Amino acid sequence: MIGTKREKVKSTPFSDFIRHASSSEKRKLFDKVVRETIKEQQEMIAKADQRVCR
């Protein structure tokens, strides 16, 4: 393995964003993802609570 070259992987829109976006743009994306994830988790917990309470 020493001395072998890594195969180049094709760039993706996400990798381009991570490579070239400003820290504030990355932070906005991260915050949006976290907010959406929290919302989905809260909905899942509420749904589970409804099933338990029946």
Backbone as JSON Lines, residues from 0, in Angstrom:
{"i":0,"aa":"M","n":[0.8,-1.19,0.0],"ca":[0.0,0.0,0.0],"c":[0.85,1.26,0.0]}
{"i":1,"aa":"I","n":[2.02,1.19,0.57],"ca":[2.88,2.36,0.58],"c":[3.34,2.63,-0.84]}
{"i":2,"aa":"G","n":[3.2,3.87,-1.24],"ca":[3.64,4.26,-2.56],"c":[2.58,4.11,-3.64]}
{"i":3,"aa":"T","n":[1.41,3.58,-3.29],"ca":[0.35,3.47,-4.3],"c":[-0.43,4.77,-4.35]}
{"i":4,"aa":"K","n":[-0.88,5.1,-5.53],"ca":[-1.64,6.33,-5.71],"c":[-3.12,6.05,-5.47]}
{"i":5,"aa":"R","n":[-3.78,7.03,-4.87],"ca":[-5.22,6.92,-4.65],"c":[-5.96,7.24,-5.94]}
{"i":6,"aa":"E","n":[-7.03,6.53,-6.16],"ca":[-7.86,6.79,-7.33],"c":[-8.65,8.07,-7.09]}
{"i":7,"aa":"K","n":[-8.65,8.96,-8.07],"ca":[-9.4,10.21,-7.94],"c":[-10.89,9.92,-8.04]}
{"i":8,"aa":"V","n":[-11.63,10.56,-7.16],"ca":[-13.08,10.4,-7.14],"c":[-13.7,11.64,-7.77]}
{"i":9,"aa":"K","n":[-14.76,11.44,-8.51],"ca":[-15.44,12.55,-9.16],"c":[-16.03,13.48,-8.09]}
{"i":10,"aa":"S","n":[-15.9,14.75,-8.32],"ca":[-16.43,15.76,-7.41],"c":[-17.96,15.75,-7.44]}
{"i":11,"aa":"T","n":[-18.57,16.05,-6.3],"ca":[-20.02,16.13,-6.21],"c":[-20.41,17.56,-5.82]}
{"i":12,"aa":"P","n":[-21.66,17.93,-6.04],"ca":[-22.09,19.27,-5.62],"c":[-21.86,19.5,-4.12]}
{"i":13,"aa":"F","n":[-22.09,18.46,-3.32],"ca":[-21.87,18.61,-1.88],"c":[-20.4,18.83,-1.56]}
{"i":14,"aa":"S","n":[-19.52,18.05,-2.17],"ca":[-18.09,18.23,-1.89],"c":[-17.6,19.59,-2.38]}
{"i":15,"aa":"D","n":[-18.14,20.06,-3.51],"ca":[-17.79,21.4,-3.99],"c":[-18.24,22.47,-3.0]}
{"i":16,"aa":"F","n":[-19.44,22.3,-2.47],"ca":[-19.95,23.25,-1.48],"c":[-19.05,23.28,-0.26]}
{"i":17,"aa":"I","n":[-18.72,22.12,0.27],"ca":[-17.88,22.05,1.47],"c":[-16.51,22.67,1.2]}
{"i":18,"aa":"R","n":[-15.99,22.44,0.03],"ca":[-14.66,22.96,-0.31],"c":[-14.65,24.47,-0.52]}
{"i":19,"aa":"H","n":[-15.73,25.02,-1.1],"ca":[-15.69,26.41,-1.55],"c":[-16.6,27.38,-0.8]}
{"i":20,"aa":"A","n":[-17.53,26.9,-0.02],"ca":[-18.46,27.81,0.66],"c":[-17.78,28.52,1.83]}
{"i":21,"aa":"S","n":[-18.29,29.68,2.12],"ca":[-17.77,30.42,3.28],"c":[-18.24,29.74,4.56]}
{"i":22,"aa":"S","n":[-17.6,30.06,5.65],"ca":[-17.98,29.44,6.92],"c":[-19.41,29.83,7.3]}
{"i":23,"aa":"S","n":[-19.84,31.03,6.94],"ca":[-21.22,31.43,7.27],"c":[-22.24,30.64,6.45]}
{"i":24,"aa":"E","n":[-21.91,30.34,5.19],"ca":[-22.81,29.53,4.37],"c":[-22.89,28.11,4.92]}
{"i":25,"aa":"K","n":[-21.75,27.56,5.32],"ca":[-21.74,26.22,5.91],"c":[-22.54,26.2,7.2]}
{"i":26,"aa":"R","n":[-22.41,27.24,8.0],"ca":[-23.13,27.33,9.27],"c":[-24.64,27.38,9.02]}
{"i":27,"aa":"K","n":[-25.07,28.14,8.01],"ca":[-26.5,28.22,7.68],"c":[-27.04,26.84,7.3]}
{"i":28,"aa":"L","n":[-26.28,26.11,6.48],"ca":[-26.7,24.78,6.08],"c":[-26.76,23.85,7.29]}
{"i":29,"aa":"F","n":[-25.73,23.88,8.13],"ca":[-25.69,23.04,9.32],"c":[-26.89,23.35,10.23]}
{"i":30,"aa":"D","n":[-27.17,24.63,10.45],"ca":[-28.29,25.02,11.31],"c":[-29.62,24.52,10.74]}
{"i":31,"aa":"K","n":[-29.78,24.63,9.42],"ca":[-31.01,24.16,8.78],"c":[-31.18,22.66,8.96]}
{"i":32,"aa":"V","n":[-30.11,21.92,8.75],"ca":[-30.16,20.46,8.9],"c":[-30.5,20.09,10.34]}
{"i":33,"aa":"V","n":[-29.89,20.76,11.3],"ca":[-30.16,20.46,12.71],"c":[-31.62,20.77,13.05]}
{"i":34,"aa":"R","n":[-32.13,21.92,12.61],"ca":[-33.53,22.28,12.9],"c":[-34.5,21.25,12.32]}
{"i":35,"aa":"E","n":[-34.26,20.84,11.08],"ca":[-35.13,19.86,10.43],"c":[-35.05,18.5,11.14]}
{"i":36,"aa":"T","n":[-33.86,18.13,11.56],"ca":[-33.68,16.86,12.26],"c":[-34.41,16.87,13.6]}
{"i":37,"aa":"I","n":[-34.29,17.96,14.34],"ca":[-34.98,18.09,15.62],"c":[-36.49,18.0,15.42]}
{"i":38,"aa":"K","n":[-37.0,18.67,14.39],"ca":[-38.44,18.64,14.1],"c":[-38.89,17.21,13.81]}
{"i":39,"aa":"E","n":[-38.14,16.49,12.98],"ca":[-38.49,15.11,12.65],"c":[-38.47,14.22,13.89]}
{"i":40,"aa":"Q","n":[-37.48,14.41,14.75],"ca":[-37.39,13.61,15.97],"c":[-38.55,13.91,16.91]}
{"i":41,"aa":"Q","n":[-38.93,15.17,17.03],"ca":[-40.06,15.54,17.88],"c":[-41.36,14.93,17.36]}
{"i":42,"aa":"E","n":[-41.53,14.94,16.04],"ca":[-42.72,14.33,15.45],"c":[-42.74,12.83,15.71]}
{"i":43,"aa":"M","n":[-41.59,12.18,15.6],"ca":[-41.5,10.75,15.84],"c":[-41.82,10.42,17.31]}
{"i":44,"aa":"I","n":[-41.32,11.23,18.23],"ca":[-41.59,11.03,19.65],"c":[-43.07,11.23,19.94]}
{"i":45,"aa":"A","n":[-43.68,12.26,19.35],"ca":[-45.1,12.52,19.55],"c":[-45.94,11.36,19.01]}
{"i":46,"aa":"K","n":[-45.55,10.83,17.88],"ca":[-46.27,9.7,17.29],"c":[-46.15,8.47,18.19]}
{"i":47,"aa":"A","n":[-44.97,8.24,18.72],"ca":[-44.76,7.1,19.63],"c":[-45.57,7.28,20.91]}
{"i":48,"aa":"D","n":[-45.63,8.5,21.42],"ca":[-46.42,8.78,22.63],"c":[-47.9,8.5,22.4]}
{"i":49,"aa":"Q","n":[-48.38,8.83,21.21],"ca":[-49.79,8.59,20.89],"c":[-50.09,7.1,20.89]}
{"i":50,"aa":"R","n":[-49.18,6.3,20.4],"ca":[-49.38,4.86,20.36],"c":[-49.36,4.25,21.75]}
{"i":51,"aa":"V","n":[-48.5,4.76,22.62],"ca":[-48.39,4.25,23.98],"c":[-49.61,4.61,24.8]}
{"i":52,"aa":"C","n":[-50.14,5.79,24.58],"ca":[-51.27,6.3,25.37],"c":[-52.59,5.66,24.98]}
{"i":53,"aa":"R","n":[-52.68,5.0,23.88],"ca":[-53.96,4.41,23.43],"c":[-54.29,3.17,24.18]}
